[in-house]
């Protein structure tokens, strides 16, 4: 009686005390039931949290699937290199140019004494021929200058072929390559949300192979782009998969191993992404052409589709979706490869949980 009166004096009502006691009882019952039911990690430990099955899936599918992210994340940098360029003159004059000294006689010069990359003299070809032959002096300060009328000539000996030389994205179009890169990054922004939604609602497996399909198609589409607009569309589609093509395998790897191996999975997914970056440098050096580079970075992704018949849906995702039988079936297959059996006791506990 004294204790009840003291609690009432402290501001507790009888009804509040009863609610608090009921809450404590319910909490204890829940904790006791959870300890009896067990968790998915317990079931995974029973069939092997990092056995033969996990090693095959991780090293043949999950880890190598992080390479495409490294290949495509920065390949556009190599595709957009700006080669040395100048205004293209008439075909007759181009055939007579033998050295850079000739160019300085035929084209305007900058304040540093170099040939202007974006302007030419607004004179006839006959006048330029007379200047080249020494018949008429070149009046660099008096002749009017104009934008390049016949396009540009690119020095491809110093820089590999790129979209800049292919689509003549220089001078008044020099903002086009950064624009394409911005569209690529915008695709990444939307792709994270899109494939995250697909992964959570339709499964990790479907999201992974759909992401892979988009990346392969858009990668080859990049190389066959007939114009800059088509190139931007293809790069936006590739951007949708970056970095989703790394995040989804990373999540799959974490959900197939036990807690003590998740740090290992994290480190090695980053390692294989870095390996993709190193491979990109070698591919860019050997290809020397932006179209070939787009093909050789997309082609290695095709063999990953063979994993469609071997990579099951994440049992953790199935459990969260209420697909208990599918999750248990996957665990049984894991146990068969790992040489361990999933007992009926653990199976019943998963169903109860």
mmCIF file with all atom_site columns, C-alpha atoms in Angstrom, residues 19-35:
data_model
loop_
_atom_site.group_PDB
_atom_site.id
_atom_site.type_symbol
_atom_site.label_atom_id
_atom_site.label_alt_id
_atom_site.label_comp_id
_atom_site.label_asym_id
_atom_site.label_entity_id
_atom_site.label_seq_id
_atom_site.pdbx_PDB_ins_code
_atom_site.Cartn_x
_atom_site.Cartn_y
_atom_site.Cartn_z
_atom_site.occupancy
_atom_site.B_iso_or_equiv
_atom_site.pdbx_formal_charge
_atom_site.auth_seq_id
_atom_site.auth_comp_id
_atom_site.auth_asym_id
_atom_site.auth_atom_id
_atom_site.pdbx_PDB_model_num
ATOM 1  C CA . UNK A 1 19 ? -0.076 -0.507  -18.669 1.00 0.00 ? 19 UNK A CA 1
ATOM 2  C CA . UNK A 1 20 ? 3.577  -0.451  -17.757 1.00 0.00 ? 20 UNK A CA 1
ATOM 3  C CA . UNK A 1 21 ? 3.401  -3.861  -16.165 1.00 0.00 ? 21 UNK A CA 1
ATOM 4  C CA . UNK A 1 22 ? 1.564  -5.286  -19.180 1.00 0.00 ? 22 UNK A CA 1
ATOM 5  C CA . UNK A 1 23 ? 4.204  -3.832  -21.501 1.00 0.00 ? 23 UNK A CA 1
ATOM 6  C CA . UNK A 1 24 ? 6.983  -5.481  -19.478 1.00 0.00 ? 24 UNK A CA 1
ATOM 7  C CA . UNK A 1 25 ? 5.256  -8.847  -19.610 1.00 0.00 ? 25 UNK A CA 1
ATOM 8  C CA . UNK A 1 26 ? 4.691  -8.651  -23.378 1.00 0.00 ? 26 UNK A CA 1
ATOM 9  C CA . UNK A 1 27 ? 8.294  -7.615  -23.982 1.00 0.00 ? 27 UNK A CA 1
ATOM 10 C CA . UNK A 1 28 ? 9.622  -10.542 -21.982 1.00 0.00 ? 28 UNK A CA 1
ATOM 11 C CA . UNK A 1 29 ? 7.361  -12.948 -23.857 1.00 0.00 ? 29 UNK A CA 1
ATOM 12 C CA . UNK A 1 30 ? 8.569  -11.603 -27.198 1.00 0.00 ? 30 UNK A CA 1
ATOM 13 C CA . UNK A 1 31 ? 12.213 -11.889 -26.212 1.00 0.00 ? 31 UNK A CA 1
ATOM 14 C CA . UNK A 1 32 ? 11.649 -15.429 -24.973 1.00 0.00 ? 32 UNK A CA 1
ATOM 15 C CA . UNK A 1 33 ? 9.851  -16.449 -28.182 1.00 0.00 ? 33 UNK A CA 1
ATOM 16 C CA . UNK A 1 34 ? 12.577 -14.926 -30.372 1.00 0.00 ? 34 UNK A CA 1
ATOM 17 C CA . UNK A 1 35 ? 15.271 -16.860 -28.547 1.00 0.00 ? 35 UNK A CA 1
#
